[in-house]
Amino acid sequence: MLTDWGPHLPAFLVLLAYLWLPGLALLWAFGQRGGRILLTAPAFSVAVVGLTGVVLDLVGIPYGALAQVVAAVVLAALAWLVGRLLPRGGHVPGSYAAGAEPGATPGDGRRWLFPAGAAAGLAIGAVLLVRRMASVIGHPEALAQRWDNIFHLNAIRYVLETGNGSTLTLNRMVSPESAIALYPAAWHQLASLVVPLTGDSVLVAHNLTLLAVAGLVWPASCIFLVRCLVGPSPVAAVVAGTAAAGFSVFPLGLMAWGPLFPNILALALAPVSLGLLVRLLGPGVTADRTARTPDAAGRVRLAASLAVTLGALFVSQPNAFLALLVVAVPLAATAWWLGLRAAAGARRRGPALGLAAVAVVVVTAWLLLWNVLTTDRAWDPFTSFGRGVGEAVMFTANGRDDVPWVLVLLTAAGVYAAISRRRLRWVVLGHLSLVLLYAVSAGGEEGPWREWLTGGWYVDSYRLAATLPLTAVPLAALGAAHVVEALAAGAAALASFAGRPGAGRAAHPVAAVVLLALAVPYSQVESLTQATRWGKQYYAWEGPENILTRDEYELLEELEELTDPDDVIAVNPWNGGSLAFAVAERPVTQYHVGTPDPLVQEVVTGIDAAVPGSPACEAAEELDVRYVLDFGTQFIIPDDPAALAYTGVNAVDPAVDLNLVLVERNGEAALYEVVGCDAP
């Protein structure tokens, strides 16, 4: 199976270059150094991609690979200029985190251990994730046979065809008359950049983007967050990468639900934003013993970096920003309380009043953002609130049967360690907040409070379940480091008691090896196997609610030979006909499911039996409709009244529907030409 992906390796490597190189260039130009920029670069690259799409659309320059490369160079140059204008930045003298010795970095002489652990964690997580996701997808040209994928695949082609890669206007694909048509575009931009390298296959480019983002960017982001919270612990780094591949709710859960690919991109970047926020607030909110309080210039640089990554979340999917807002509440409250206590202890009224004013401003801004990003669309509850809490705590959300015990136990150990170390108690509170939001969406009582709390996720338990690893991964990594320390301390004490203190020196590495040898394989348990089965059924060609059958897909591939590029094809989006645009670059009457406009309505309800001068023929002439795709009556939602309304393009009978003549048939899928609208 993996051999099917081999021919697309060059395109995959180019995609990785788009994900890493612009961010690395931006960070380097801004004056950032060190190995951590390798972990954070994709967040900055996505921000570059998203900003490029918006700016190019505003100035009327088509978006594409060349424009993206030039824009990345220009933005790196601007970052270099800004970096030279800003003070270099540093740390407040004597501001190490508790337990660290001023003038010395814990782990001196063994600094290679964390980079090695980070590399191992990223490699393990990437291999586990890519292998499993490739197994779910199957063939490189397979597609997730789900509702949202019609839009996503067509949107990638839309970026290529129109040169519009702007988040402000991408939704013009379905609302062409809108001046502002917001839809997060970063996912579709990234995929569009490699379509020409895949034999012009939108489906292959889309799947490669999924493997790159969920398989490499996500574990890299998690390792960075753990570094900010736990410090340079190689054990924590390896477990972070491993745990990133161990939760069935993300990314596998969103591959089969929706599918929500922009959400996958945004959540893959969210740990970077959270890690930068931790660094900005200083050592009082982290267990990293090497952390120091940034000075004023350092805070400005960190704030600028954080703002860039937040921009990346907005051009990817604002849902992830909402999750960040939730976790930021206990984090910011902890930092604020520490500052207030320090000001009160020093009897400094000015800083105390300043902190009070900051609290008012921050709370007001938080509420404004929350209300702006919430919606009134809601999914119904399907369980009880208490059971929803249990599902979130045990990572068995949305009907999963098997508990990933290794991750549950490591997360529990992390909760204990965070509470014990005080500085990380906010992580526990942030995790519990996400648990409660999932429970509210899954089993909360319907009403305005439920909608207000979870409306930013459409009160969708699948979206909220996918946010749980944002805090669970660092807790599991912290728990692993804590368990190793406890085992090593016990073994060292036992060796000393036995009169062999020298043997105690090997206790820590031995404990680390034993824990990792158990955690890595046992993180890949039945819960992931179940998620894999669920995913495979939605990537299969045959199913009762599929978008496309194999016959239909093969007919779409032939459209380039059967029709001219400007010929518009009348379709029913509910049975996959809209994907003629994504697969064959042919314009269609409707690019996603929804209510058709009046002209399209005339065509899709009456074109089969229309005669010259009829409303259907006049509408077809105005829209330039030349062909009809008949993909039958297998719909995404069976027997949906909206899908059944397309009577002129569903189950065409040439013996009766004389306005249409068969051009090509492949199994049950057929292409017809409109011939009866021309006046004799």
XYZ file of C-alpha atoms in Angstrom:
680
model
C 0.000 0.000 0.000
C 2.772 2.449 0.948
C 4.371 1.840 -2.454
C 1.406 3.694 -4.004
C 2.646 6.853 -2.314
C 6.242 6.552 -3.562
C 5.767 8.473 -6.843
C 4.424 11.421 -4.856
C 7.423 11.705 -2.525
C 8.912 14.685 -4.454
C 5.634 16.602 -4.135
C 5.515 15.718 -0.427
C 9.033 17.038 0.110
C 8.167 20.268 -1.697
C 5.127 20.624 0.549
C 7.335 20.186 3.622
C 9.554 22.928 2.229
C 6.538 25.259 1.973
C 5.633 24.350 5.571
C 9.094 24.883 7.047
C 11.280 27.195 4.959
C 9.204 30.433 4.998
C 8.866 30.187 8.781
C 12.544 29.443 9.268
C 13.490 32.381 7.070
C 11.101 34.682 8.943
C 12.352 33.597 12.377
C 16.015 33.751 11.380
C 15.575 37.201 9.872
C 13.794 38.365 13.029
C 16.809 37.299 15.062
C 15.569 33.987 16.482
C 18.127 31.224 16.877
C 18.312 27.736 18.344
C 16.768 24.392 17.585
C 13.332 25.423 18.798
C 12.693 27.405 15.614
C 12.660 24.068 13.772
C 9.668 23.050 15.875
C 7.776 26.322 15.488
C 8.544 27.204 11.859
C 5.322 25.731 10.348
C 3.147 28.093 12.399
C 5.025 31.060 10.952
C 4.981 29.555 7.465
C 1.182 29.213 7.586
C 0.935 32.831 8.705
C 3.099 33.816 5.695
C 0.906 31.760 3.357
C -2.325 33.185 4.755
C -1.129 36.811 4.692
C 0.194 36.377 1.172
C -3.187 35.173 -0.058
C -5.014 38.139 1.474
C -2.566 40.796 0.271
C -2.247 39.445 -3.268
C -6.022 39.365 -3.647
C -6.294 42.978 -2.442
C -3.712 44.215 -4.960
C -5.016 42.062 -7.813
C -2.066 39.671 -8.195
C -2.960 35.994 -8.753
C -1.918 33.600 -6.036
C 0.419 30.757 -6.989
C 3.709 29.059 -6.211
C 5.942 31.789 -7.664
C 3.979 34.561 -5.966
C 4.183 32.662 -2.678
C 7.957 32.250 -2.876
C 8.481 35.930 -3.721
C 6.148 36.997 -0.929
C 7.992 34.799 1.567
C 11.286 36.455 0.618
C 9.762 39.935 0.928
C 8.249 39.151 4.331
C 11.561 37.722 5.557
C 13.254 40.957 4.483
C 10.645 42.990 6.362
C 11.158 40.776 9.416
C 14.906 41.439 9.190
C 14.261 45.184 9.072
C 11.851 45.097 12.025
C 14.251 42.884 13.937
C 17.018 45.458 13.476
C 14.785 48.350 14.591
C 13.642 46.597 17.774
C 15.995 46.244 20.751
C 17.596 42.819 20.874
C 15.834 41.772 24.049
C 16.980 39.455 26.805
C 16.088 38.504 30.335
C 15.784 40.213 33.667
C 18.986 39.534 35.674
C 18.595 36.859 38.317
C 15.186 35.789 37.012
C 15.644 32.036 36.673
C 12.754 29.781 37.560
C 12.699 28.345 41.051
C 15.294 25.659 41.592
C 17.717 26.848 38.939
C 21.081 28.289 39.903
C 21.868 31.744 38.497
C 24.720 31.578 36.053
C 24.268 27.905 35.287
C 21.936 26.054 32.973
C 20.629 22.767 34.347
C 21.978 19.910 32.278
C 25.224 21.662 31.257
C 27.404 19.141 29.482
C 24.375 17.132 28.354
C 22.628 19.694 26.227
C 22.546 17.232 23.358
C 20.034 15.056 25.236
C 16.991 17.240 24.616
C 17.649 17.762 20.876
C 18.144 14.016 20.589
C 14.927 13.374 22.498
C 13.050 15.935 20.400
C 14.313 14.367 17.176
C 13.368 10.902 18.407
C 9.941 12.070 19.557
C 9.258 13.775 16.235
C 10.438 10.734 14.280
C 8.346 8.310 16.349
C 5.239 10.487 16.208
C 5.626 11.145 12.475
C 6.117 7.490 11.591
C 3.156 6.374 13.697
C 0.866 9.095 12.391
C 1.805 8.973 8.715
C 1.649 5.189 8.616
C -1.786 5.079 10.237
C -3.243 7.928 8.200
C -1.922 6.444 4.961
C -3.621 3.191 5.980
C -6.902 5.038 6.533
C -6.717 6.907 3.217
C -5.597 3.856 1.266
C -4.821 5.093 -2.242
C -3.341 8.578 -2.799
C -6.361 9.544 -4.940
C -8.955 8.401 -2.416
C -11.195 10.987 -0.809
C -13.054 11.279 2.463
C -16.621 10.553 1.401
C -18.103 13.173 3.664
C -20.083 16.370 3.438
C -17.418 19.072 3.884
C -14.993 17.488 1.459
C -17.004 18.698 -1.521
C -16.169 22.252 -0.499
C -12.540 21.597 0.429
C -11.614 19.809 -2.790
C -13.380 22.354 -4.966
C -11.812 25.212 -2.990
C -8.316 23.928 -3.792
C -9.191 23.941 -7.491
C -10.783 27.382 -7.067
C -7.511 28.798 -5.700
C -5.677 27.354 -8.721
C -8.195 28.477 -11.326
C -8.952 31.980 -10.035
C -5.697 32.868 -8.284
C -7.762 33.829 -5.242
C -6.178 32.493 -2.062
C -7.647 35.034 0.336
C -9.386 34.136 3.572
C -11.482 37.266 3.080
C -12.987 36.118 -0.237
C -12.495 32.359 -0.672
C -16.190 31.724 -0.047
C -17.015 33.570 -3.271
C -16.778 30.127 -4.806
C -20.281 29.487 -3.448
C -21.347 33.140 -2.974
C -19.898 34.924 -6.022
C -21.791 38.163 -5.416
C -20.426 38.717 -1.896
C -17.878 41.504 -1.431
C -16.588 39.852 1.754
C -16.939 36.071 1.731
C -14.942 34.785 4.697
C -13.566 31.268 4.807
C -10.179 30.206 6.239
C -8.027 29.609 3.172
C -4.616 28.433 4.442
C -5.351 24.714 4.044
C -6.515 25.154 0.465
C -3.585 27.436 -0.383
C -1.038 24.922 0.863
C -2.615 22.068 -1.085
C -2.909 24.182 -4.245
C 0.845 24.808 -4.236
C 1.647 21.145 -4.922
C -1.217 20.232 -7.263
C 0.970 20.832 -10.365
C 3.505 18.345 -8.941
C 0.942 15.550 -8.559
C -0.174 15.219 -12.155
C -2.762 17.957 -11.570
C -4.579 15.846 -8.976
C -6.350 17.883 -6.315
C -7.123 14.695 -4.409
C -3.477 13.630 -4.156
C -2.353 17.138 -3.142
C -5.080 17.242 -0.517
C -4.009 13.906 0.988
C -0.331 14.867 0.985
C -1.230 18.039 2.875
C -3.041 15.954 5.459
C -0.037 13.669 5.953
C 2.345 16.614 6.272
C 0.238 18.703 8.654
C -1.116 15.986 10.926
C 1.899 13.703 10.599
C 4.788 16.138 11.121
C 3.589 19.611 12.085
C 1.371 18.369 14.935
C 4.010 16.338 16.832
C 6.609 19.101 16.287
C 4.246 21.666 17.816
C 3.534 19.388 20.777
C 7.244 18.905 21.471
C 7.748 22.687 21.461
C 4.913 23.198 23.956
C 6.298 20.491 26.235
C 9.742 22.117 26.056
C 8.194 25.397 27.230
C 6.298 23.726 30.078
C 8.567 20.937 31.289
C 12.008 22.083 30.220
C 14.747 20.247 28.323
C 13.622 16.765 29.350
C 14.415 14.176 26.649
C 11.880 11.776 28.181
C 9.130 14.405 27.982
C 10.098 15.188 24.374
C 9.893 11.558 23.265
C 6.590 11.023 25.060
C 5.183 14.254 23.579
C 5.828 13.002 20.056
C 4.490 9.563 20.889
C 1.382 10.861 22.664
C 0.626 13.159 19.731
C 0.117 9.958 17.715
C -1.847 8.153 20.424
C -5.179 9.998 20.683
C -7.930 8.716 18.423
C -9.901 11.976 18.748
C -7.201 13.904 16.869
C -6.214 13.888 14.083
C -7.973 10.629 13.087
C -11.283 11.750 14.565
C -11.514 14.823 12.331
C -10.490 12.867 9.229
C -13.751 10.948 9.466
C -15.971 13.689 10.867
C -16.776 16.531 8.511
C -14.036 16.018 7.401
C -12.613 19.061 9.160
C -9.268 19.614 7.467
C -8.867 23.337 8.293
C -9.507 22.419 11.939
C -6.716 19.843 11.711
C -4.325 22.517 10.459
C -5.288 25.025 13.146
C -5.107 22.522 16.013
C -1.737 21.304 14.728
C -0.431 24.865 15.160
C -2.180 25.762 18.439
C 0.521 24.301 20.765
C 3.022 26.779 19.331
C 0.832 29.732 20.273
C 0.293 28.322 23.744
C 4.025 27.738 24.211
C 4.847 31.310 23.141
C 2.245 32.652 25.567
C 3.883 30.660 28.370
C 7.286 32.104 27.490
C 5.822 35.604 27.345
C 4.327 35.321 30.840
C 7.596 34.132 32.326
C 8.896 31.386 34.624
C 6.068 31.706 37.133
C 3.810 29.577 34.916
C 6.226 26.856 33.860
C 8.176 23.999 35.402
C 11.078 24.682 33.027
C 14.012 25.306 35.355
C 15.921 27.059 32.569
C 13.182 29.653 32.013
C 13.865 33.289 32.791
C 11.709 36.400 32.832
C 12.040 38.292 29.537
C 12.893 41.973 29.738
C 10.757 44.630 28.045
C 12.388 44.190 24.650
C 12.168 40.423 24.960
C 8.456 40.678 25.719
C 7.929 42.827 22.628
C 9.620 40.223 20.444
C 7.688 37.365 22.041
C 4.411 39.296 21.707
C 5.146 39.910 18.019
C 5.867 36.215 17.481
C 2.686 35.249 19.338
C 0.626 37.664 17.223
C 1.966 36.064 14.041
C 1.014 32.569 15.186
C -2.450 33.763 16.233
C -2.840 35.115 12.711
C -1.946 31.640 11.456
C -4.805 30.216 13.532
C -7.305 32.657 12.057
C -6.365 31.896 8.444
C -6.513 28.171 9.276
C -9.646 27.860 11.463
C -10.619 30.148 14.391
C -11.939 27.152 16.380
C -8.363 26.556 17.567
C -8.083 30.154 18.753
C -11.179 29.568 20.876
C -9.544 26.501 22.448
C -6.530 28.679 23.157
C -8.779 31.271 24.805
C -10.174 28.577 27.095
C -6.770 27.315 28.225
C -5.441 30.869 28.504
C -7.933 31.752 31.238
C -6.229 29.819 34.090
C -2.803 30.556 32.568
C -3.328 34.323 32.484
C -5.074 34.275 35.860
C -2.050 32.517 37.389
C 0.399 35.028 35.937
C -1.823 37.936 36.990
C -2.142 36.648 40.553
C 1.619 36.144 40.863
C 2.206 39.698 39.661
C -0.422 41.122 41.990
C 0.978 39.221 44.964
C 4.494 40.443 44.204
C 3.288 44.048 43.922
C 1.333 43.774 47.168
C 4.287 42.194 48.956
C 6.502 45.070 47.861
C 3.742 47.557 48.792
C 3.811 49.053 45.310
C 0.416 50.579 44.663
C 1.119 51.655 41.061
C 1.838 48.177 39.664
C -1.109 46.763 41.617
C -3.505 49.318 40.117
C -1.988 48.688 36.687
C -2.631 44.967 37.035
C -6.233 45.647 38.052
C -6.714 47.774 34.932
C -5.097 45.080 32.790
C -7.522 42.521 34.218
C -10.521 44.664 33.227
C -9.205 45.164 29.687
C -8.288 41.506 29.193
C -11.612 40.174 30.498
C -13.525 42.639 28.284
C -11.493 41.683 25.218
C -11.907 37.982 26.012
C -15.683 38.313 26.212
C -15.844 40.346 23.011
C -13.784 37.781 21.106
C -15.791 34.896 22.506
C -19.101 36.490 21.527
C -17.883 37.415 18.041
C -16.661 33.881 17.308
C -19.680 32.025 18.685
C -22.569 30.881 16.453
C -26.172 29.810 16.883
C -25.750 26.511 14.995
C -26.039 23.573 17.360
C -25.859 19.781 17.393
C -28.228 17.950 19.704
C -26.903 16.257 22.872
C -26.618 12.482 22.646
C -25.626 11.426 26.170
C -25.701 12.640 29.768
C -23.420 15.356 31.103
C -21.793 12.988 33.599
C -21.087 10.390 30.958
C -19.649 13.120 28.751
C -17.190 14.042 31.504
C -16.180 10.399 31.843
C -15.696 10.035 28.078
C -13.439 13.079 27.957
C -11.373 12.034 30.973
C -10.862 8.526 29.579
C -10.418 9.742 25.969
C -13.342 7.631 24.749
C -15.359 10.513 23.280
C -18.128 10.042 20.720
C -18.843 6.379 21.243
C -15.303 4.999 21.387
C -15.244 1.676 23.185
C -11.623 1.171 24.230
C -9.648 3.175 26.765
C -6.042 4.136 25.866
C -4.821 3.181 29.326
C -1.182 4.198 28.867
C -2.203 7.744 27.948
C -4.834 7.900 30.699
C -2.307 6.814 33.335
C 0.423 9.136 32.083
C -2.052 12.033 31.978
C -3.126 11.218 35.547
C 0.533 11.200 36.601
C 0.918 14.544 34.859
C -2.050 15.966 36.746
C -0.455 14.852 40.027
C 2.929 16.307 39.029
C 1.371 19.603 37.903
C -0.530 20.008 41.153
C 2.566 19.105 43.156
C 4.706 21.650 41.334
C 2.096 24.422 41.710
C 3.392 26.416 38.739
C 1.585 24.076 36.331
C -1.737 23.839 38.118
C -3.169 26.046 35.406
C -2.557 23.245 32.864
C -4.817 20.971 34.916
C -7.487 23.670 35.070
C -7.167 24.248 31.322
C -7.543 20.537 30.651
C -10.594 20.303 32.912
C -12.107 23.281 31.083
C -11.824 21.446 27.758
C -13.244 18.299 29.384
C -16.254 20.254 30.641
C -16.848 21.917 27.279
C -16.899 18.518 25.603
C -19.355 17.262 28.236
C -21.581 20.311 27.705
C -21.705 19.709 23.949
C -22.221 15.948 24.295
C -24.710 15.882 27.149
C -25.490 19.364 28.398
C -29.042 20.594 28.748
C -30.151 22.494 25.668
C -30.418 26.215 26.186
C -28.642 29.555 25.757
C -25.796 28.704 28.137
C -24.924 25.539 26.197
C -24.908 27.483 22.959
C -22.875 30.348 24.426
C -20.232 28.068 25.919
C -19.741 25.807 22.905
C -21.312 27.718 20.006
C -17.887 28.609 18.616
C -17.569 24.919 17.782
C -21.199 24.705 16.541
C -21.880 22.804 19.806
C -20.147 19.919 18.056
C -18.709 17.293 20.397
C -16.331 15.980 17.698
C -14.661 19.355 17.321
C -14.386 19.753 21.083
C -13.076 16.215 21.595
C -10.271 17.059 19.172
C -9.103 19.884 21.463
C -8.407 17.550 24.407
C -4.864 16.564 23.278
C -3.850 20.243 23.405
C -3.517 19.863 27.185
C -3.438 16.073 27.473
C -0.190 15.704 25.485
C 1.845 18.015 27.765
C 0.275 16.441 30.853
C 1.209 12.970 29.610
C 4.755 14.148 28.871
C 5.029 15.765 32.303
C 3.651 12.586 33.866
C 6.236 10.457 32.073
C 9.090 12.680 33.234
C 7.708 12.583 36.794
C 7.405 8.785 36.786
C 10.964 8.394 35.490
C 12.276 10.730 38.189
C 10.371 8.837 40.879
C 11.587 5.451 39.636
C 15.147 6.704 39.363
C 15.068 8.188 42.867
C 13.709 4.949 44.289
C 16.278 2.852 42.461
C 19.116 5.153 43.560
C 17.981 4.975 47.184
C 17.773 1.205 46.971
C 21.280 1.023 45.461
C 22.651 3.258 48.197
C 20.979 1.126 50.869
C 22.534 -1.970 49.298
C 25.955 -0.383 49.522
C 26.335 0.163 45.776
C 25.824 3.912 45.293
C 27.609 3.810 41.929
C 24.775 1.711 40.520
C 22.379 4.554 41.249
C 23.917 6.646 38.477
C 22.349 4.368 35.888
C 18.920 4.517 37.528
C 17.606 7.475 35.521
C 18.559 6.283 32.007
C 17.377 2.750 32.800
C 14.038 4.046 34.125
C 13.657 6.233 31.033
C 14.346 3.370 28.649
C 11.914 1.055 30.476
C 9.108 3.643 30.469
C 9.581 4.529 26.808
C 9.786 0.859 25.819
C 6.343 0.407 27.368
C 4.752 3.744 26.432
C 5.559 3.804 22.717
C 4.037 0.459 21.666
C 1.188 0.518 24.190
C 0.090 3.976 23.087
C -0.989 2.382 19.798
C -3.873 0.315 21.153
C -7.376 -0.740 20.236
C -8.829 2.764 20.456
C -6.667 3.749 17.488
C -7.542 0.534 15.676
C -11.222 1.375 16.069
C -10.649 4.919 14.783
C -8.740 3.464 11.836
C -11.677 1.210 10.962
C -14.069 4.136 11.152
C -11.831 6.219 8.929
C -11.370 3.510 6.320
C -15.098 3.117 5.815
C -15.353 6.809 4.920
C -12.444 6.628 2.482
C -13.852 3.561 0.711
C -15.403 3.913 -2.739
C -18.544 1.963 -1.929
C -20.969 2.946 0.805
C -24.596 3.966 1.321
C -23.810 7.671 1.838
C -20.731 8.155 -0.353
C -20.092 11.266 -2.390
C -18.616 9.320 -5.301
C -18.489 5.736 -6.482
C -15.467 4.532 -8.421
C -17.527 4.580 -11.655
C -18.433 8.208 -11.038
C -14.844 9.183 -10.293
C -13.597 7.494 -13.464
C -16.204 9.370 -15.495
C -15.085 12.653 -13.925
C -11.534 11.887 -15.044
C -12.766 11.546 -18.638
C -14.490 14.944 -18.691
C -11.360 16.706 -19.921
C -11.624 14.720 -23.154
C -15.417 14.775 -23.424
C -16.067 18.474 -22.794
C -14.463 21.845 -23.468
C -12.950 23.888 -20.611
C -15.651 26.586 -20.726
C -18.616 24.218 -20.866
C -20.684 24.466 -17.668
C -22.062 21.183 -16.357
C -25.382 20.964 -14.518
C -24.972 18.841 -11.389
C -26.582 17.728 -8.170
C -24.011 18.480 -5.434
C -25.656 15.999 -3.067
C -24.522 13.037 -5.166
C -20.993 14.277 -5.883
C -21.512 15.887 -9.272
C -19.968 19.137 -8.026
C -16.566 17.456 -7.887
C -16.329 17.712 -11.681
C -14.660 21.027 -10.864
C -12.051 19.609 -8.474
C -11.238 16.543 -10.565
C -11.556 17.783 -14.149
C -11.415 21.606 -13.936
C -14.903 21.928 -15.393
C -17.243 24.684 -14.153
C -20.460 23.406 -12.572
C -23.760 24.936 -11.636
C -23.165 24.491 -7.902
C -19.887 24.012 -6.012
C -21.260 22.803 -2.695
C -24.478 21.593 -1.165
C -26.983 24.290 -0.342
C -29.930 26.108 -1.817
C -29.361 26.842 -5.530
C -30.016 30.326 -6.853
C -33.148 30.816 -9.019
C -31.423 30.343 -12.377
C -29.705 27.142 -11.254
C -32.993 25.963 -9.776
C -34.680 26.321 -13.158
C -31.963 24.237 -14.820
C -31.698 21.401 -12.303
C -35.466 20.933 -12.049
C -36.420 21.191 -15.709
C -33.519 20.796 -18.111
C -34.276 17.139 -18.861
C -37.603 17.871 -20.590
C -37.099 21.526 -21.532
C -38.013 22.910 -24.934
C -36.738 26.009 -26.756
C -37.925 29.192 -25.024
C -38.776 27.471 -21.761
C -37.472 28.929 -18.456
C -35.065 25.992 -18.102
C -33.593 26.533 -21.573
C -33.282 30.283 -21.031
C -31.537 29.701 -17.704
C -29.220 27.142 -19.310
C -28.332 29.616 -22.030
C -27.600 32.373 -19.518
C -25.450 30.063 -17.392
C -23.736 28.509 -20.432
C -24.837 25.011 -19.410
C -23.902 22.487 -22.094
C -23.899 19.163 -20.230
C -25.611 17.314 -17.398
C -24.007 14.821 -15.008
C -26.374 12.156 -13.760
C -24.950 10.389 -10.707
C -28.254 8.881 -9.667
C -29.978 9.092 -6.307
C -27.314 7.954 -3.865
C -26.939 11.070 -1.734
C -24.706 12.138 1.126
C -27.858 12.248 3.242
C -30.242 9.591 1.900
C -33.698 10.803 0.934
C -32.942 14.373 1.937
C -35.679 16.597 0.428
C -33.094 19.140 -0.726
C -31.238 16.451 -2.688
C -34.408 15.041 -4.230
C -35.363 18.458 -5.598
C -32.845 18.170 -8.490
C -35.339 16.284 -10.619
C -33.885 17.419 -13.953
C -30.470 15.843 -13.364
C -31.373 12.785 -11.249
C -31.953 9.415 -12.937
C -32.274 10.772 -16.474
C -34.147 8.553 -18.948
C -33.078 9.426 -22.543
C -36.163 7.728 -23.931
C -38.350 10.262 -22.131
C -36.034 13.200 -21.482
C -35.546 14.238 -25.092
C -33.633 17.424 -24.294
C -30.624 15.305 -23.301
C -28.535 12.887 -25.315
C -26.105 10.407 -23.818
C -22.410 11.242 -24.361
C -20.717 8.704 -22.107
C -21.744 6.174 -19.501
C -19.584 4.408 -16.935
C -21.633 1.963 -14.918
C -24.513 3.927 -13.409
C -22.808 7.294 -13.972
C -23.680 9.173 -17.150
C -22.834 12.397 -18.963
C -25.530 13.963 -21.171
C -25.368 16.827 -23.620
C -28.119 19.454 -23.711
C -29.458 19.347 -27.281
C -33.133 20.310 -27.219
C -32.823 23.971 -26.234
C -31.669 25.139 -29.653
C -34.508 26.527 -31.730
C -35.083 24.655 -35.018
